mmCIF file of C-alpha atoms in Angstrom:
data_model
loop_
_atom_site.group_PDB
_atom_site.id
_atom_site.type_symbol
_atom_site.label_atom_id
_atom_site.label_comp_id
_atom_site.label_asym_id
_atom_site.label_seq_id
_atom_site.Cartn_x
_atom_site.Cartn_y
_atom_site.Cartn_z
ATOM 1 C CA MET A 130 2.255 31.772 13.011
ATOM 2 C CA TYR A 131 5.086 30.498 10.822
ATOM 3 C CA THR A 132 3.908 32.288 7.645
ATOM 4 C CA HIS A 133 5.508 35.595 8.672
ATOM 5 C CA TYR A 134 8.652 33.814 9.910
ATOM 6 C CA PHE A 135 9.259 32.159 6.526
ATOM 7 C CA GLY A 136 8.117 35.176 4.509
ATOM 8 C CA LEU A 137 4.923 33.540 3.238
ATOM 9 C CA THR A 138 1.705 35.321 2.373
ATOM 10 C CA GLU A 139 -0.525 32.432 3.484
ATOM 11 C CA LYS A 140 -0.372 28.873 4.741
ATOM 12 C CA PRO A 141 0.867 26.709 1.863
ATOM 13 C CA PHE A 142 -0.416 23.370 3.109
ATOM 14 C CA SER A 143 -4.028 23.956 4.079
ATOM 15 C CA ILE A 144 -6.095 20.791 3.602
ATOM 16 C CA ALA A 145 -9.029 22.837 2.272
ATOM 17 C CA PRO A 146 -9.228 22.301 -1.503
ATOM 18 C CA GLU A 147 -8.204 25.524 -3.221
ATOM 19 C CA ILE A 148 -7.846 25.861 -6.980
ATOM 20 C CA ALA A 149 -4.861 28.214 -6.687
ATOM 21 C CA PHE A 150 -2.828 25.495 -4.986
ATOM 22 C CA LEU A 151 -3.794 22.713 -7.383
ATOM 23 C CA TYR A 152 -0.676 20.894 -8.527
ATOM 24 C CA GLU A 153 -1.258 19.194 -11.830
ATOM 25 C CA SER A 154 0.758 16.011 -11.666
ATOM 26 C CA GLU A 155 0.694 13.796 -14.723
ATOM 27 C CA GLN A 156 -1.989 11.695 -13.048
ATOM 28 C CA HIS A 157 -4.155 14.665 -12.112
ATOM 29 C CA ARG A 158 -3.870 16.068 -15.628
ATOM 30 C CA GLU A 159 -4.956 12.701 -16.991
ATOM 31 C CA ALA A 160 -7.885 12.565 -14.556
ATOM 32 C CA LEU A 161 -9.010 16.073 -15.477
ATOM 33 C CA ALA A 162 -8.697 15.357 -19.200
ATOM 34 C CA HIS A 163 -10.608 12.128 -18.637
ATOM 35 C CA LEU A 164 -13.522 13.990 -17.036
ATOM 36 C CA LEU A 165 -13.533 16.779 -19.620
ATOM 37 C CA TYR A 166 -13.605 14.241 -22.419
ATOM 38 C CA GLY A 167 -16.482 12.443 -20.725
ATOM 39 C CA LEU A 168 -18.508 15.653 -20.627
ATOM 40 C CA SER A 169 -17.981 16.338 -24.320
ATOM 41 C CA SER A 170 -18.427 12.771 -25.561
ATOM 42 C CA ASP A 171 -21.226 10.234 -25.471
ATOM 43 C CA ASP A 172 -20.089 8.961 -22.052
ATOM 44 C CA CYS A 173 -22.952 9.355 -19.629
ATOM 45 C CA PHE A 174 -21.860 7.461 -16.504
ATOM 46 C CA ILE A 175 -18.300 8.259 -15.369
ATOM 47 C CA LEU A 176 -16.397 6.882 -12.366
ATOM 48 C CA LEU A 177 -13.447 8.587 -10.622
ATOM 49 C CA THR A 178 -11.914 6.772 -7.643
ATOM 50 C CA GLY A 179 -8.886 7.166 -5.396
ATOM 51 C CA ASP A 180 -7.805 6.617 -1.804
ATOM 52 C CA VAL A 181 -8.438 9.179 0.941
ATOM 53 C CA GLY A 182 -6.577 12.431 0.371
ATOM 54 C CA MET A 183 -5.608 11.742 -3.230
ATOM 55 C CA GLY A 184 -7.082 15.030 -4.481
ATOM 56 C CA LYS A 185 -10.326 13.797 -6.059
ATOM 57 C CA THR A 186 -12.383 16.709 -4.770
ATOM 58 C CA THR A 187 -9.726 19.196 -5.866
ATOM 59 C CA VAL A 188 -9.743 17.738 -9.378
ATOM 60 C CA CYS A 189 -13.516 18.098 -9.528
ATOM 61 C CA ARG A 190 -13.360 21.715 -8.369
ATOM 62 C CA HIS A 191 -10.822 22.341 -11.095
ATOM 63 C CA LEU A 192 -13.218 20.680 -13.524
ATOM 64 C CA LEU A 193 -15.957 23.122 -12.546
ATOM 65 C CA ASP A 194 -13.642 26.000 -13.489
ATOM 66 C CA GLN A 195 -12.891 24.472 -16.888
ATOM 67 C CA LEU A 196 -16.323 23.330 -17.988
ATOM 68 C CA PRO A 197 -16.916 23.412 -21.724
ATOM 69 C CA GLU A 198 -19.298 26.041 -23.034
ATOM 70 C CA GLN A 199 -22.982 25.289 -22.671
ATOM 71 C CA THR A 200 -22.232 22.830 -19.856
ATOM 72 C CA GLU A 201 -23.932 23.058 -16.483
ATOM 73 C CA ALA A 202 -22.621 20.962 -13.589
ATOM 74 C CA VAL A 203 -23.549 20.716 -9.929
ATOM 75 C CA VAL A 204 -22.010 18.820 -7.020
ATOM 76 C CA VAL A 205 -24.159 16.650 -4.779
ATOM 77 C CA ALA A 206 -22.645 15.698 -1.447
ATOM 78 C CA SER A 207 -23.393 12.159 -0.368
ATOM 79 C CA PRO A 208 -24.947 10.557 1.582
ATOM 80 C CA CYS A 209 -28.653 11.194 1.303
ATOM 81 C CA SER A 210 -31.076 9.301 3.482
ATOM 82 C CA SER A 211 -33.320 8.133 0.636
ATOM 83 C CA VAL A 212 -33.880 8.201 -3.113
ATOM 84 C CA ALA A 213 -36.481 10.950 -2.629
ATOM 85 C CA GLU A 214 -33.951 13.114 -0.762
ATOM 86 C CA LEU A 215 -31.344 12.501 -3.465
ATOM 87 C CA LEU A 216 -33.761 13.649 -6.172
ATOM 88 C CA ALA A 217 -34.776 16.656 -4.065
ATOM 89 C CA VAL A 218 -31.113 17.707 -3.623
ATOM 90 C CA ILE A 219 -30.445 17.365 -7.364
ATOM 91 C CA CYS A 220 -33.458 19.505 -8.204
ATOM 92 C CA ARG A 221 -32.482 22.124 -5.636
ATOM 93 C CA GLU A 222 -28.862 22.340 -6.887
ATOM 94 C CA LEU A 223 -30.065 22.729 -10.483
ATOM 95 C CA GLY A 224 -32.489 25.439 -9.415
ATOM 96 C CA ILE A 225 -35.562 23.449 -10.417
ATOM 97 C CA GLU A 226 -38.696 24.790 -8.798
ATOM 98 C CA THR A 227 -40.672 22.068 -7.085
ATOM 99 C CA ALA A 228 -43.691 21.929 -4.868
ATOM 100 C CA ALA A 229 -43.313 21.631 -1.133
ATOM 101 C CA ASP A 230 -41.193 18.662 -0.104
ATOM 102 C CA THR A 231 -43.659 15.792 -0.149
ATOM 103 C CA GLY A 232 -41.151 12.989 -0.647
ATOM 104 C CA ASP A 233 -42.816 12.050 -3.943
ATOM 105 C CA GLU A 234 -40.084 10.438 -6.055
ATOM 106 C CA GLY A 235 -42.248 10.482 -9.185
ATOM 107 C CA ALA A 236 -42.839 14.239 -8.946
ATOM 108 C CA TYR A 237 -39.104 14.919 -8.593
ATOM 109 C CA ARG A 238 -38.324 12.713 -11.611
ATOM 110 C CA ASP A 239 -40.941 14.453 -13.770
ATOM 111 C CA ASN A 240 -39.644 17.910 -12.856
ATOM 112 C CA LEU A 241 -36.055 16.842 -13.481
ATOM 113 C CA LYS A 242 -36.847 15.276 -16.844
ATOM 114 C CA ALA A 243 -38.737 18.388 -17.970
ATOM 115 C CA TYR A 244 -35.709 20.514 -17.025
ATOM 116 C CA LEU A 245 -33.329 18.216 -18.935
ATOM 117 C CA LEU A 246 -35.512 18.271 -22.053
ATOM 118 C CA GLU A 247 -35.571 22.064 -22.012
ATOM 119 C CA ALA A 248 -31.773 22.152 -21.584
ATOM 120 C CA ARG A 249 -31.414 19.793 -24.528
ATOM 121 C CA VAL A 250 -33.498 22.069 -26.738
ATOM 122 C CA LYS A 251 -31.259 25.002 -25.784
ATOM 123 C CA GLY A 252 -28.119 22.957 -26.544
ATOM 124 C CA ARG A 253 -26.937 22.737 -22.947
ATOM 125 C CA VAL A 254 -25.288 19.716 -21.313
ATOM 126 C CA VAL A 255 -26.230 18.958 -17.700
ATOM 127 C CA ALA A 256 -23.876 17.020 -15.410
ATOM 128 C CA ILE A 257 -24.243 15.888 -11.807
ATOM 129 C CA MET A 258 -21.126 15.085 -9.751
ATOM 130 C CA VAL A 259 -21.776 12.913 -6.702
ATOM 131 C CA ASP A 260 -18.948 13.367 -4.181
ATOM 132 C CA GLU A 261 -18.101 10.651 -1.617
ATOM 133 C CA ALA A 262 -20.227 8.279 -3.671
ATOM 134 C CA GLN A 263 -18.974 5.255 -1.711
ATOM 135 C CA ASN A 264 -21.453 6.322 0.990
ATOM 136 C CA THR A 265 -24.388 6.239 -1.423
ATOM 137 C CA SER A 266 -26.827 3.373 -0.912
ATOM 138 C CA LEU A 267 -27.352 0.773 -3.612
ATOM 139 C CA ASP A 268 -30.894 1.921 -4.391
ATOM 140 C CA GLN A 269 -29.654 5.501 -4.851
ATOM 141 C CA LEU A 270 -26.909 4.270 -7.194
ATOM 142 C CA GLU A 271 -29.609 2.431 -9.121
ATOM 143 C CA GLU A 272 -31.568 5.691 -9.396
ATOM 144 C CA LEU A 273 -28.513 7.551 -10.685
ATOM 145 C CA CYS A 274 -27.951 4.774 -13.202
ATOM 146 C CA SER A 275 -31.518 5.171 -14.436
ATOM 147 C CA LEU A 276 -31.129 8.957 -14.719
ATOM 148 C CA ALA A 277 -27.981 8.485 -16.796
ATOM 149 C CA THR A 278 -29.941 6.466 -19.347
ATOM 150 C CA LEU A 279 -32.540 9.190 -19.997
ATOM 151 C CA LYS A 280 -32.566 9.994 -23.716
ATOM 152 C CA SER A 281 -34.240 12.310 -26.181
ATOM 153 C CA GLU A 282 -34.025 11.644 -29.907
ATOM 154 C CA GLY A 283 -31.199 9.186 -29.267
ATOM 155 C CA SER A 284 -29.081 11.608 -27.217
ATOM 156 C CA GLN A 285 -28.295 11.406 -23.496
ATOM 157 C CA LEU A 286 -29.998 14.060 -21.395
ATOM 158 C CA LEU A 287 -27.812 13.823 -18.288
ATOM 159 C CA LYS A 288 -24.241 12.953 -17.370
ATOM 160 C CA ILE A 289 -23.418 11.430 -13.988
ATOM 161 C CA ILE A 290 -19.923 11.523 -12.447
ATOM 162 C CA LEU A 291 -19.399 9.321 -9.396
ATOM 163 C CA ILE A 292 -16.458 10.406 -7.224
ATOM 164 C CA GLY A 293 -15.432 8.140 -4.391
ATOM 165 C CA GLN A 294 -12.832 6.124 -2.565
ATOM 166 C CA ALA A 295 -11.544 2.762 -3.742
ATOM 167 C CA ASP A 296 -14.365 1.106 -1.756
ATOM 168 C CA LEU A 297 -16.772 2.335 -4.420
ATOM 169 C CA SER A 298 -15.224 0.025 -7.017
ATOM 170 C CA GLN A 299 -15.648 -2.908 -4.643
ATOM 171 C CA ILE A 300 -19.318 -2.005 -4.109
ATOM 172 C CA LEU A 301 -19.914 -1.872 -7.850
ATOM 173 C CA ASN A 302 -18.224 -5.252 -8.319
ATOM 174 C CA GLN A 303 -20.827 -6.956 -6.138
ATOM 175 C CA GLN A 304 -23.299 -9.196 -7.893
ATOM 176 C CA ASP A 305 -26.343 -7.104 -6.965
ATOM 177 C CA ALA A 306 -24.662 -4.024 -8.471
ATOM 178 C CA SER A 307 -23.780 -5.647 -11.785
ATOM 179 C CA ARG A 308 -26.295 -3.551 -13.761
ATOM 180 C CA ILE A 309 -24.805 -0.333 -12.393
ATOM 181 C CA SER A 310 -21.258 -1.491 -13.080
ATOM 182 C CA LYS A 311 -22.088 -2.422 -16.672
ATOM 183 C CA SER A 312 -23.666 0.994 -17.217
ATOM 184 C CA ILE A 313 -20.440 2.839 -16.354
ATOM 185 C CA THR A 314 -18.919 4.041 -19.617
ATOM 186 C CA SER A 315 -15.629 5.450 -18.325
ATOM 187 C CA ARG A 316 -13.396 4.814 -15.281
ATOM 188 C CA TYR A 317 -10.287 6.444 -13.817
ATOM 189 C CA HIS A 318 -8.394 5.692 -10.586
ATOM 190 C CA LEU A 319 -6.028 8.194 -8.961
ATOM 191 C CA LEU A 320 -2.792 6.783 -7.530
ATOM 192 C CA ALA A 321 -0.343 8.280 -5.033
ATOM 193 C CA LEU A 322 2.418 10.663 -6.110
ATOM 194 C CA ASP A 323 5.879 9.296 -6.787
ATOM 195 C CA GLN A 324 8.896 10.882 -5.087
ATOM 196 C CA LYS A 325 9.615 13.318 -7.918
ATOM 197 C CA ASN A 326 6.028 14.582 -8.085
ATOM 198 C CA CYS A 327 5.742 14.671 -4.299
ATOM 199 C CA SER A 328 8.700 17.075 -4.041
ATOM 200 C CA ALA A 329 7.375 19.135 -6.956
ATOM 201 C CA TYR A 330 3.953 19.266 -5.262
ATOM 202 C CA MET A 331 5.499 20.691 -2.072
ATOM 203 C CA GLU A 332 7.619 23.250 -3.911
ATOM 204 C CA HIS A 333 4.617 24.324 -6.010
ATOM 205 C CA ARG A 334 2.474 25.026 -2.957
ATOM 206 C CA LEU A 335 5.306 26.903 -1.249
ATOM 207 C CA ALA A 336 5.806 29.046 -4.353
ATOM 208 C CA VAL A 337 2.077 29.862 -4.558
ATOM 209 C CA ALA A 338 2.216 30.895 -0.877
ATOM 210 C CA GLY A 339 5.014 33.358 -1.654
ATOM 211 C CA ALA A 340 8.189 31.438 -0.776
ATOM 212 C CA GLN A 341 11.267 33.230 -2.135
ATOM 213 C CA GLU A 342 13.931 30.861 -0.837
ATOM 214 C CA LYS A 343 14.391 27.163 -0.233
ATOM 215 C CA ILE A 344 12.525 26.138 2.938
ATOM 216 C CA PHE A 345 12.706 22.317 2.956
ATOM 217 C CA SER A 346 16.080 20.562 2.761
ATOM 218 C CA LYS A 347 16.557 17.790 0.211
ATOM 219 C CA ALA A 348 16.568 15.211 3.013
ATOM 220 C CA ALA A 349 13.321 16.681 4.361
ATOM 221 C CA LEU A 350 11.655 16.392 0.943
ATOM 222 C CA ILE A 351 12.615 12.720 0.748
ATOM 223 C CA ARG A 352 11.468 12.071 4.328
ATOM 224 C CA VAL A 353 8.060 13.632 3.661
ATOM 225 C CA PHE A 354 7.576 11.281 0.725
ATOM 226 C CA GLN A 355 8.645 8.248 2.771
ATOM 227 C CA LEU A 356 6.255 9.012 5.627
ATOM 228 C CA SER A 357 3.287 10.223 3.555
ATOM 229 C CA HIS A 358 3.597 7.511 0.880
ATOM 230 C CA GLY A 359 2.871 10.218 -1.678
ATOM 231 C CA ILE A 360 -0.704 10.865 -0.501
ATOM 232 C CA PRO A 361 -1.304 14.631 -0.924
ATOM 233 C CA ARG A 362 -3.407 15.075 2.210
ATOM 234 C CA PHE A 363 -0.754 13.427 4.384
ATOM 235 C CA VAL A 364 1.901 15.553 2.678
ATOM 236 C CA ASP A 365 -0.058 18.691 3.608
ATOM 237 C CA VAL A 366 -0.484 17.676 7.243
ATOM 238 C CA LEU A 367 3.177 16.692 7.640
ATOM 239 C CA CYS A 368 4.549 19.821 5.995
ATOM 240 C CA ASP A 369 2.310 22.177 7.949
ATOM 241 C CA GLU A 370 3.452 20.669 11.258
ATOM 242 C CA ALA A 371 7.118 20.526 10.181
ATOM 243 C CA LEU A 372 7.046 24.246 9.336
ATOM 244 C CA GLN A 373 5.610 25.003 12.756
ATOM 245 C CA ILE A 374 8.316 22.924 14.491
ATOM 246 C CA SER A 375 11.111 24.541 12.483
ATOM 247 C CA CYS A 376 9.747 27.993 13.302
ATOM 248 C CA MET A 377 9.646 27.216 17.036
ATOM 249 C CA GLN A 378 13.277 26.072 16.879
ATOM 250 C CA LYS A 379 14.304 29.282 15.074
ATOM 251 C CA GLN A 380 15.419 27.382 11.978
ATOM 252 C CA TYR A 381 14.947 28.694 8.449
ATOM 253 C CA LEU A 382 15.460 25.314 6.791
ATOM 254 C CA VAL A 383 13.172 22.394 7.622
ATOM 255 C CA SER A 384 15.237 19.262 8.303
ATOM 256 C CA ALA A 385 14.416 15.568 8.077
ATOM 257 C CA GLY A 386 14.390 15.536 11.888
ATOM 258 C CA ASP A 387 11.659 18.178 11.895
ATOM 259 C CA VAL A 388 9.616 15.977 9.548
ATOM 260 C CA ASP A 389 10.109 12.983 11.859
ATOM 261 C CA ALA A 390 8.910 15.048 14.818
ATOM 262 C CA ALA A 391 5.924 16.243 12.798
ATOM 263 C CA SER A 392 5.064 12.659 11.932
ATOM 264 C CA ARG A 393 5.019 11.671 15.588
ATOM 265 C CA ASN A 394 2.778 14.638 16.406
ATOM 266 C CA VAL A 395 0.176 14.377 13.663
ATOM 267 C CA LEU A 396 0.372 10.890 12.160
ATOM 268 C CA GLY A 397 1.426 8.942 15.214
ATOM 269 C CA ASN A 398 4.197 7.186 13.280
ATOM 270 C CA VAL A 399 6.982 5.636 15.300
ATOM 271 C CA VAL A 400 10.069 6.927 13.541
ATOM 272 C CA GLU A 401 13.104 4.694 13.861
ATOM 273 C CA LYS A 402 16.326 6.499 14.692
ATOM 274 C CA LYS A 403 19.247 5.667 12.442
ATOM 275 C CA VAL A 404 22.285 4.991 14.639
ATOM 276 C CA LYS A 405 25.608 5.900 13.047
ATOM 277 C CA ILE A 406 28.583 3.685 13.936
ATOM 278 C CA THR A 407 32.290 4.478 13.592
ATOM 279 C CA ARG A 408 34.632 2.534 11.331
ATOM 280 C CA LYS A 409 36.338 1.035 14.392
ATOM 281 C CA GLN A 410 32.993 -0.201 15.726
ATOM 282 C CA LEU A 411 32.196 -1.647 12.316
ATOM 283 C CA TRP A 412 35.459 -3.660 12.189
ATOM 284 C CA ILE A 413 34.902 -4.884 15.745
ATOM 285 C CA ARG A 414 31.472 -6.177 14.738
ATOM 286 C CA VAL A 415 32.889 -7.856 11.626
ATOM 287 C CA PHE A 416 35.688 -9.645 13.497
ATOM 288 C CA SER A 417 33.362 -10.615 16.341
ATOM 289 C CA GLY A 418 30.996 -12.226 13.878
ATOM 290 C CA LEU A 419 33.860 -14.012 12.113
ATOM 291 C CA ALA A 420 35.271 -15.343 15.399
ATOM 292 C CA LEU A 421 31.864 -16.600 16.436
ATOM 293 C CA PHE A 422 31.507 -18.372 13.087
ATOM 294 C CA LEU A 423 34.913 -20.080 13.433
ATOM 295 C CA LEU A 424 34.205 -21.192 17.005
ATOM 296 C CA ALA A 425 30.884 -22.674 15.979
ATOM 297 C CA GLY A 426 32.537 -24.467 13.060
ATOM 298 C CA GLY A 427 35.260 -25.899 15.299
ATOM 299 C CA ALA A 428 32.745 -27.158 17.840
ATOM 300 C CA LEU A 429 30.712 -28.901 15.154
ATOM 301 C CA SER A 430 33.841 -30.468 13.657
ATOM 302 C CA MET A 431 34.920 -31.854 17.046
ATOM 303 C CA TYR A 432 31.470 -33.234 17.742
ATOM 304 C CA PHE A 433 31.224 -35.144 14.466
ATOM 305 C CA SER A 434 34.810 -36.439 14.706
ATOM 306 C CA GLN A 435 33.990 -37.983 18.085
ATOM 307 C CA GLN A 436 30.736 -39.495 16.886
ATOM 308 C CA TYR A 437 32.199 -41.141 13.805
ATOM 309 C CA ALA A 438 35.841 -41.680 14.875
ATOM 310 C CA ILE A 439 37.952 -44.424 13.091
ATOM 311 C CA PRO A 440 40.865 -45.927 15.100
ATOM 312 C CA SER A 441 44.197 -44.790 13.706
ATOM 313 C CA HIS A 442 46.205 -47.789 15.203
ATOM 314 C CA PRO A 443 45.385 -51.530 15.350
ATOM 315 C CA THR A 444 44.247 -52.945 18.666
ATOM 316 C CA LYS A 445 47.203 -54.110 20.761
ATOM 317 C CA VAL A 446 47.286 -57.893 21.416
ATOM 318 C CA GLU A 447 49.174 -59.268 24.383
ATOM 319 C CA LYS A 448 51.803 -61.858 23.411
ATOM 320 C CA PRO A 449 51.696 -65.229 25.213
ATOM 321 C CA VAL A 450 54.330 -65.780 27.872
ATOM 322 C CA VAL A 451 56.895 -68.372 26.800
ATOM 323 C CA ALA A 452 58.478 -70.526 29.507
ATOM 324 C CA SER A 453 62.211 -70.399 29.834
ATOM 325 C CA SER A 454 62.584 -74.212 29.635
ATOM 326 C CA PRO A 455 60.757 -76.293 27.061
ATOM 327 C CA VAL A 456 57.762 -78.269 28.212
ATOM 328 C CA GLN A 457 57.352 -81.840 27.058
ATOM 329 C CA VAL A 458 54.037 -82.509 25.461
ATOM 330 C CA ALA A 459 52.684 -86.051 25.412
ATOM 331 C CA PRO A 460 51.918 -87.480 21.991
ATOM 332 C CA VAL A 461 48.325 -87.494 20.921
ATOM 333 C CA ASN A 462 46.603 -90.838 20.426
ATOM 334 C CA LYS A 463 44.960 -90.263 17.071
ATOM 335 C CA GLN A 464 42.758 -93.325 17.368
ATOM 336 C CA LYS A 465 41.156 -92.157 20.574
ATOM 337 C CA ALA A 466 40.682 -88.624 19.403
ATOM 338 C CA LYS A 467 37.070 -87.750 18.622
ATOM 339 C CA LYS A 468 36.404 -86.655 15.117
ATOM 340 C CA VAL A 469 34.464 -83.391 14.822
ATOM 341 C CA PRO A 470 31.930 -83.428 12.018
ATOM 342 C CA GLU A 471 32.076 -80.582 9.528
ATOM 343 C CA GLN A 472 29.315 -78.002 9.887
ATOM 344 C CA SER A 473 28.478 -74.977 7.924
ATOM 345 C CA GLY A 474 28.644 -71.611 9.578
ATOM 346 C CA THR A 475 31.178 -69.814 11.592
ATOM 347 C CA THR A 476 30.612 -71.433 15.004
ATOM 348 C CA ILE A 477 33.744 -73.094 16.418
ATOM 349 C CA HIS A 478 33.326 -76.108 18.686
ATOM 350 C CA ILE A 479 36.163 -76.899 21.080
ATOM 351 C CA VAL A 480 36.246 -80.595 22.011
ATOM 352 C CA PRO A 481 38.633 -81.934 24.700
ATOM 353 C CA LEU A 482 41.141 -84.509 23.500
ATOM 354 C CA GLU A 483 42.120 -87.674 25.342
ATOM 355 C CA ILE A 484 45.845 -87.884 25.905
ATOM 356 C CA ASP A 485 47.590 -91.139 26.778
ATOM 357 C CA ASP A 486 49.700 -91.035 29.867
#
């Protein structure tokens, strides 16, 4: 295993959510503060969304470790097969004693409400976090919405936190879920890490795992961000594989090439190789392109000059041949000559003349 090779005490990029490895980016701090505020305020129906691997579950586990005093929270994993099963799971997680599982929704609601009223009298706040809530059916979301509206003397008895992927927002935007959507009092959406936070995230996890020296090169840090798009789960998978590859190659510094190889192994990405060219090759390409441009321009110029050519010299007219000795021409008899009437236009009529002998 590479942990001993790099002097680490444990694997730094395990995908299992562990509080010790939680990196509090600005976004994650905002999300955590958002949830904590919701628990201490009048918000009763809170929504936390984010794409796969964004760290939603980790944030919620961190929330459980920082609950305000007199606050009790449980996590319900979705999906449940029915509303009755959902209510049964909630009661079981809260430690509510119920009769044998009969599937009676009303009985579960009554037991839950009695528990919430007792908690209210004792000054305790009860919260239910539903993980992977995008897999929860619409009728179960309706039930959770109804539970969030339970009141006693004008105060909310229960707080519901829905945690799910971005699909959950789309589900709630549907027309038949409008009542649920309108009941949500607070929303927060987790985005991917930027390059700065992505590198800090990696270095934080390495430090927690006992790293004493630099393990990832600067180019490798950038490449991880480019291939993972800043999604923490993809960062973990890439880095874990890159460390293994670097260890097998007897290298103590993970390179960008190791990250590319890791991407092909675990993400299936086709990594394009960057081909370096010499200065001579670059100038050859430049001049080749320029020559091709000039040749194309010359060919076009010749083509158009032939199509629309204008003669540069007047057309040559053959001169009439003059006889060496003058020829006697008989006089024209004007009286016998036929008179040609004038006509408009450009047509020329040639009429033979009668010549007296």
